[in-house]
């Protein structure tokens, strides 16, 4: 079960690391960054060398998780449909038929659909807008089944179970007469559309009853999702393991999960390499970061204990770092860790919904930006390990060249 919420931290700066006084500076200073003595950084108990990324692949579900993560790169980004949908709900990956029901992501009554039709893998995202009085939502999921026949039957089964609820009526979606879209109150509506071996599941919410608004969101979402599926070739099951688990070494550059259990998150469901389009689902400022990724040439992201972004070059990485640490209304910037004057650290007012953190630091080395996270203590004090994690992530990047 994924941990989703935590207490908000209050600012109290502490640091357990000491700045080294050696006159010998390791590495070559780069334009725009102060030199860093890597050997003098206090990395605590955290790994400060690159480590191989060798995830356990001991079951069919582990294999399908790789495919599900790849599918996330081709899932509609809700802010592309409505830029007001800035609040992340869930980002989920499904790797076996019962997976959508473990965390109650899909309603339990849909379990026979995924089980009987042998769901292979899936990706799911939900976002809402921050306006409580004018609530909007968009949930999009792509679910892969073994064959086109299975996906068509799954879409029919989803629709049949949904419409067992009396009082629902169809919503016509322009250009998609085969989309099985229905609503009970014209405020929320759901649709199921089979496309090749995939089912596109879309759940829409608008502020007040409005069939036309629902139909418009459905059309825009389905149009975009079909376009993205046109770029996604379902990997043959026997070939999934042939895909590189650490493309171009991005995962070995990311800090591994802490061995002492001090990470604020407890599971590794989001670990793995992603294209920028996949990573955007996890970004709190998705609209801004989409433009920043493009302008900074971000082409690869590795999510591990630390999160590493590969930009075009050093100046682009510095711009990316500035965007990643942009403060929200009640966020607060923290002092830089000892020995890392160019690191940027932030206390979030709202706990991250994916990794359950409210403190993070961003470090830059070369074309890479590394993010490490932690959580404020119950007293409100900053976890001293945050700065050690930042030092360790920097050291890993420095030693990865």
Coordinates of C-alpha atoms in Angstrom, one line a residue:
X1 CA 0.0 0.0 0.0
X2 CA 1.4 3.4 -1.0
X3 CA 1.8 6.0 1.7
X4 CA 0.1 9.2 0.4
X5 CA 0.0 11.8 3.2
X6 CA 2.1 13.1 6.0
X7 CA 2.4 15.9 8.5
X8 CA 3.5 19.4 7.3
X9 CA 6.9 20.4 8.5
X10 CA 7.9 23.7 10.1
X11 CA 11.2 25.3 9.3
X12 CA 14.1 24.8 11.7
X13 CA 17.4 24.7 10.0
X14 CA 19.9 22.2 11.4
X15 CA 23.0 20.7 9.8
X16 CA 25.2 17.8 10.8
X17 CA 27.7 18.2 8.0
X18 CA 30.8 20.2 8.2
X19 CA 32.5 22.1 5.4
X20 CA 35.9 20.6 4.6
X21 CA 38.9 22.9 4.9
X22 CA 41.2 21.0 2.5
X23 CA 43.0 23.3 0.0
X24 CA 42.8 20.5 -2.6
X25 CA 39.6 20.8 -4.7
X26 CA 38.5 17.6 -6.5
X27 CA 37.3 17.9 -10.0
X28 CA 37.3 20.7 -12.5
X29 CA 35.2 23.8 -11.8
X30 CA 32.5 24.4 -14.4
X31 CA 31.1 27.7 -15.6
X32 CA 28.3 28.8 -13.4
X33 CA 29.0 26.5 -10.5
X34 CA 31.3 26.9 -7.5
X35 CA 33.9 24.2 -7.1
X36 CA 33.1 21.4 -4.7
X37 CA 35.5 19.3 -2.7
X38 CA 33.7 16.0 -3.1
X39 CA 36.0 14.2 -0.6
X40 CA 35.0 16.7 2.2
X41 CA 31.2 16.2 1.8
X42 CA 29.4 14.7 4.7
X43 CA 27.4 11.9 3.1
X44 CA 26.5 10.1 6.3
X45 CA 25.5 6.5 5.8
X46 CA 24.3 7.0 2.3
X47 CA 25.9 5.5 -0.8
X48 CA 28.2 8.1 -2.4
X49 CA 29.4 6.0 -5.3
X50 CA 27.5 5.0 -8.5
X51 CA 25.7 1.7 -8.0
X52 CA 24.4 -0.7 -10.5
X53 CA 20.6 -0.7 -10.9
X54 CA 19.6 -4.4 -10.8
X55 CA 15.9 -4.6 -9.9
X56 CA 14.4 -7.9 -8.9
X57 CA 12.7 -9.6 -11.8
X58 CA 11.4 -12.8 -10.3
X59 CA 7.8 -13.0 -11.5
X60 CA 5.6 -12.3 -14.5
X61 CA 4.3 -9.2 -12.6
X62 CA 7.8 -7.8 -12.4
X63 CA 8.2 -8.2 -16.1
X64 CA 4.8 -6.5 -16.8
X65 CA 5.8 -3.7 -14.5
X66 CA 8.5 -2.8 -17.0
X67 CA 5.9 -2.6 -19.8
X68 CA 3.5 -0.6 -17.6
X69 CA 6.2 2.0 -16.9
X70 CA 6.9 2.2 -20.7
X71 CA 3.2 2.8 -21.2
X72 CA 3.2 5.7 -18.8
X73 CA 5.3 7.6 -21.4
X74 CA 2.3 7.4 -23.8
X75 CA -0.5 8.3 -21.3
X76 CA -2.3 11.6 -21.7
X77 CA -1.1 14.3 -19.4
X78 CA -4.2 15.8 -17.8
X79 CA -2.8 19.3 -18.0
X80 CA -2.6 18.9 -21.8
X81 CA -6.4 18.7 -21.7
X82 CA -7.0 21.4 -19.1
X83 CA -4.2 23.4 -17.7
X84 CA -6.2 24.0 -14.5
X85 CA -5.7 20.3 -13.5
X86 CA -2.6 21.0 -11.4
X87 CA -3.2 18.8 -8.3
X88 CA -1.8 15.3 -8.6
X89 CA -4.0 12.5 -7.4
X90 CA -2.6 9.1 -8.3
X91 CA 0.0 7.9 -10.7
X92 CA -0.3 4.1 -10.9
X93 CA 1.2 1.2 -12.8
X94 CA -0.6 -2.1 -13.1
X95 CA 1.3 -5.3 -13.7
X96 CA -1.3 -8.1 -13.1
X97 CA -5.1 -8.4 -13.3
X98 CA -5.8 -7.8 -9.6
X99 CA -3.3 -4.9 -9.3
X100 CA -5.8 -2.1 -9.8
X101 CA -7.8 -3.2 -6.8
X102 CA -5.0 -3.6 -4.2
X103 CA -4.9 0.2 -3.6
X104 CA -8.6 0.6 -4.6
X105 CA -7.6 2.5 -7.7
X106 CA -10.4 1.0 -9.7
X107 CA -13.8 0.1 -8.1
X108 CA -14.0 -3.5 -6.9
X109 CA -16.9 -4.3 -9.1
X110 CA -14.5 -4.1 -12.1
X111 CA -12.3 -6.9 -10.9
X112 CA -13.9 -9.6 -13.0
X113 CA -13.2 -7.5 -16.1
X114 CA -9.5 -7.3 -15.7
X115 CA -9.2 -10.9 -14.4
X116 CA -11.5 -12.6 -16.9
X117 CA -9.9 -10.7 -19.8
X118 CA -6.4 -11.2 -18.5
X119 CA -5.1 -7.7 -18.1
X120 CA -1.4 -7.6 -19.0
X121 CA -0.4 -4.1 -17.9
X122 CA -1.7 -0.6 -17.4
X123 CA -0.9 3.0 -16.5
X124 CA -3.3 5.3 -14.7
X125 CA -3.2 9.0 -13.7
X126 CA -5.6 11.3 -12.0
X127 CA -5.5 15.1 -11.4
X128 CA -8.0 17.7 -10.1
X129 CA -8.0 21.5 -10.0
X130 CA -7.4 23.3 -6.8
X131 CA -10.7 25.2 -6.7
X132 CA -13.0 23.5 -4.2
X133 CA -16.0 25.4 -5.3
X134 CA -15.6 24.6 -9.0
X135 CA -14.1 21.2 -8.9
X136 CA -12.9 19.5 -12.1
X137 CA -11.2 16.2 -12.5
X138 CA -9.7 14.0 -15.1
X139 CA -8.7 10.3 -14.8
X140 CA -7.1 8.6 -17.8
X141 CA -5.9 5.0 -17.9
X142 CA -4.6 2.8 -20.7
X143 CA -5.1 -0.9 -20.0
X144 CA -3.4 -3.6 -22.2
X145 CA -5.0 -6.9 -22.9
X146 CA -3.7 -9.9 -24.8
X147 CA -5.6 -9.3 -28.0
X148 CA -7.9 -6.9 -29.7
X149 CA -10.8 -9.3 -29.1
X150 CA -10.0 -9.2 -25.3
X151 CA -9.9 -5.4 -25.2
X152 CA -13.2 -5.1 -27.0
X153 CA -14.8 -7.6 -24.6
X154 CA -13.2 -5.8 -21.6
X155 CA -14.7 -2.4 -22.8
X156 CA -18.1 -4.1 -23.1
X157 CA -17.8 -5.6 -19.7
X158 CA -16.7 -2.3 -18.1
X159 CA -19.7 -0.6 -19.7
X160 CA -22.2 -3.3 -18.7
X161 CA -21.1 -3.2 -15.0
X162 CA -21.1 0.6 -15.0
X163 CA -24.6 0.7 -16.4
X164 CA -25.9 -1.7 -13.8
X165 CA -26.3 1.4 -11.8
X166 CA -29.9 2.6 -12.7
X167 CA -30.4 6.1 -14.0
X168 CA -27.3 6.4 -16.2
X169 CA -27.6 7.8 -19.7
X170 CA -25.2 7.9 -22.7
X171 CA -23.0 10.9 -23.5
X172 CA -22.4 11.3 -27.2
X173 CA -18.7 11.9 -28.0
X174 CA -18.2 13.6 -31.4
X175 CA -16.1 11.5 -33.7
X176 CA -16.1 8.5 -31.3
X177 CA -19.4 6.7 -31.7
X178 CA -17.8 3.6 -30.2
X179 CA -16.8 5.3 -27.0
X180 CA -19.1 3.9 -24.3
X181 CA -19.6 7.1 -22.3
X182 CA -22.3 7.5 -19.7
X183 CA -23.3 9.7 -16.8
X184 CA -25.8 9.7 -14.0
X185 CA -25.8 13.3 -13.0
X186 CA -24.0 15.1 -15.9
X187 CA -21.3 16.2 -13.4
X188 CA -19.2 13.1 -13.6
X189 CA -19.0 10.6 -16.4
X190 CA -16.9 7.6 -17.5
X191 CA -16.1 6.1 -20.9
X192 CA -14.5 3.0 -22.2
X193 CA -13.1 2.7 -25.7
X194 CA -11.2 -0.3 -27.1
X195 CA -8.3 0.6 -29.4
X196 CA -6.2 -2.3 -30.6
X197 CA -5.2 -4.4 -27.6
X198 CA -5.9 -1.4 -25.3
X199 CA -8.9 0.0 -23.4
X200 CA -8.9 3.7 -22.9
X201 CA -10.6 4.5 -19.6
X202 CA -11.6 8.1 -19.1
X203 CA -13.3 9.6 -16.0
X204 CA -14.3 13.3 -16.2
X205 CA -15.7 15.7 -13.7
X206 CA -17.0 19.2 -14.3
X207 CA -18.2 21.9 -11.8
X208 CA -21.9 21.7 -12.6
X209 CA -24.2 19.5 -14.7
X210 CA -23.2 20.0 -18.3
X211 CA -23.4 17.3 -20.9
X212 CA -21.7 19.3 -23.5
X213 CA -18.7 20.1 -21.3
X214 CA -18.3 16.4 -20.5
X215 CA -18.5 15.4 -24.1
X216 CA -15.9 18.1 -25.0
X217 CA -13.4 16.8 -22.4
X218 CA -14.0 13.2 -23.6
X219 CA -13.4 14.1 -27.2
X220 CA -10.2 16.1 -26.5
X221 CA -8.9 13.4 -24.2
X222 CA -9.7 10.4 -26.5
X223 CA -8.3 12.2 -29.5
X224 CA -5.0 12.9 -27.8
X225 CA -4.8 9.4 -26.3
X226 CA -5.4 7.7 -29.6
X227 CA -2.7 9.9 -31.1
X228 CA -0.3 8.7 -28.4
X229 CA -1.2 5.1 -28.7
X230 CA -0.3 5.4 -32.4
X231 CA 3.3 5.9 -31.2
X232 CA 3.2 3.0 -28.8
X233 CA 4.0 -0.5 -30.1
X234 CA 3.0 -3.1 -27.6
X235 CA 6.1 -5.0 -26.7
X236 CA 5.9 -8.8 -27.4
X237 CA 5.9 -10.4 -24.0
X238 CA 9.0 -12.4 -24.7
X239 CA 10.9 -9.2 -25.6
X240 CA 10.1 -7.0 -22.6
X241 CA 13.2 -8.0 -20.7
X242 CA 15.3 -7.1 -23.7
X243 CA 14.6 -3.4 -23.0
X244 CA 17.5 -1.8 -21.1
X245 CA 16.7 -1.4 -17.4
X246 CA 19.3 1.4 -17.1
X247 CA 19.4 3.2 -20.4
X248 CA 22.6 5.2 -20.8
X249 CA 23.4 4.8 -17.1
X250 CA 20.8 7.2 -15.8
X251 CA 19.7 4.8 -13.0
X252 CA 23.3 4.2 -11.8
X253 CA 23.6 8.0 -11.4
X254 CA 20.6 8.2 -9.1
X255 CA 21.0 7.6 -5.4
X256 CA 19.7 4.2 -4.4
X257 CA 17.0 3.6 -1.8
X258 CA 18.4 4.1 1.7
X259 CA 19.5 0.9 3.4
X260 CA 18.4 2.0 6.8
X261 CA 14.7 2.5 5.9
X262 CA 14.8 6.3 6.4
X263 CA 13.2 7.2 3.0
X264 CA 9.8 8.8 3.4
X265 CA 8.4 6.3 0.9
X266 CA 8.2 2.6 1.5
X267 CA 7.7 1.1 -1.9
X268 CA 9.6 1.2 -5.2
X269 CA 6.6 1.2 -7.6
X270 CA 7.8 4.3 -9.4
X271 CA 11.4 3.3 -9.7
X272 CA 12.8 3.0 -13.2
X273 CA 13.8 5.0 -16.3
X274 CA 11.3 7.3 -18.0
X275 CA 11.0 9.6 -21.0
X276 CA 10.2 13.2 -20.1
X277 CA 6.6 12.6 -21.1
X278 CA 6.3 9.9 -18.4
X279 CA 8.1 11.9 -15.7
X280 CA 5.7 14.9 -16.2
X281 CA 2.9 12.8 -14.6
X282 CA 4.9 13.0 -11.3
X283 CA 5.7 16.8 -11.5
X284 CA 3.8 19.2 -9.3
X285 CA 4.2 22.0 -11.8
X286 CA 3.5 20.0 -15.0
X287 CA 2.6 22.8 -17.3
X288 CA 5.7 24.8 -16.5
X289 CA 8.0 21.7 -16.4
X290 CA 6.8 20.5 -19.8
X291 CA 8.1 23.8 -21.4
X292 CA 11.3 23.6 -19.2
X293 CA 12.0 20.0 -20.2
X294 CA 11.6 21.0 -23.9
X295 CA 13.8 24.2 -23.6
X296 CA 16.4 22.4 -21.4
X297 CA 16.7 19.4 -23.7
X298 CA 15.7 16.9 -21.0
X299 CA 15.6 13.6 -22.7
X300 CA 15.9 11.0 -19.9
X301 CA 14.9 10.7 -16.3
X302 CA 15.8 8.0 -13.7
X303 CA 13.6 7.5 -10.7
X304 CA 15.3 5.7 -7.8
X305 CA 15.9 6.8 -4.2
X306 CA 17.1 10.0 -5.9
X307 CA 15.6 11.3 -9.1
X308 CA 18.1 12.3 -11.9
X309 CA 17.2 14.4 -15.0
X310 CA 19.5 14.6 -18.0
X311 CA 19.5 18.0 -19.6
X312 CA 21.2 19.3 -22.8
X313 CA 24.3 20.8 -21.0
X314 CA 25.3 22.5 -17.8
X315 CA 23.5 25.9 -18.5
X316 CA 20.4 23.9 -19.3
X317 CA 20.7 21.9 -16.1
X318 CA 21.0 25.1 -14.0
X319 CA 17.8 26.4 -15.6
X320 CA 16.1 23.1 -14.9
X321 CA 17.2 23.2 -11.3
X322 CA 15.7 26.6 -10.9
X323 CA 12.4 25.4 -12.3
X324 CA 12.3 22.3 -10.1
X325 CA 12.7 24.4 -6.9
X326 CA 10.2 27.1 -7.9
X327 CA 8.3 28.0 -4.7
X328 CA 4.6 27.6 -4.3
X329 CA 2.5 30.1 -2.3
X330 CA 3.5 28.8 1.1
X331 CA 6.7 26.9 0.3
X332 CA 10.0 28.1 1.7
X333 CA 13.6 27.9 0.4
X334 CA 16.1 26.5 2.9
X335 CA 19.8 27.2 3.2
X336 CA 22.1 25.2 1.0
X337 CA 23.8 22.1 2.4
X338 CA 27.4 22.6 3.8
X339 CA 29.9 22.3 1.0
X340 CA 27.3 22.6 -1.8
X341 CA 26.7 26.3 -2.2
X342 CA 24.8 25.8 -5.5
X343 CA 22.4 23.2 -4.2
X344 CA 18.8 24.4 -3.8
X345 CA 16.6 23.1 -1.1
X346 CA 12.9 23.6 -0.4
X347 CA 10.3 22.9 2.3
X348 CA 6.9 22.2 0.7
X349 CA 3.7 23.4 2.4
X350 CA 1.9 20.4 1.0
X351 CA 3.3 16.9 1.2
X352 CA 4.1 15.2 -2.1
X353 CA 1.3 12.7 -2.9
X354 CA 3.6 10.2 -4.6
X355 CA 6.7 9.9 -2.3
X356 CA 5.2 11.4 0.9
X357 CA 8.0 14.1 1.4
X358 CA 7.9 17.7 2.3
X359 CA 11.6 18.5 2.0
X360 CA 13.8 18.2 -1.0
X361 CA 17.1 19.4 -2.5
X362 CA 18.3 19.7 -6.1
X363 CA 21.9 19.4 -7.0
X364 CA 23.6 20.0 -10.4
X365 CA 26.7 18.3 -11.8
X366 CA 27.5 18.6 -15.5
X367 CA 24.3 18.1 -17.5
X368 CA 22.5 16.3 -14.7
X369 CA 20.2 17.5 -12.0
X370 CA 19.6 15.2 -9.0
X371 CA 16.7 15.4 -6.5
X372 CA 16.7 13.9 -3.1
X373 CA 13.8 14.0 -0.6
X374 CA 13.1 13.7 3.1
X375 CA 10.4 14.6 5.6
X376 CA 10.4 17.1 8.4
X377 CA 10.3 15.6 11.9
X378 CA 7.2 15.8 14.0
X379 CA 8.7 18.7 15.9
X380 CA 9.0 20.6 12.6
X381 CA 12.7 20.3 12.5
X382 CA 14.4 19.5 9.2
X383 CA 15.8 16.0 9.0
X384 CA 19.6 16.4 9.1
X385 CA 19.9 13.5 6.7
X386 CA 18.4 15.7 3.9
X387 CA 21.7 17.5 3.5
X388 CA 23.6 14.2 3.7
X389 CA 21.4 12.8 1.0
X390 CA 22.1 15.9 -1.2
X391 CA 25.9 15.5 -0.6
X392 CA 25.7 11.8 -1.5
X393 CA 23.7 12.4 -4.7
X394 CA 26.2 15.1 -5.7
X395 CA 29.1 12.7 -5.1
X396 CA 27.4 10.0 -7.1
X397 CA 27.0 12.4 -10.1
X398 CA 30.6 13.6 -9.8
X399 CA 31.9 10.0 -9.8
X400 CA 29.7 8.8 -12.6
X401 CA 31.7 10.6 -15.4

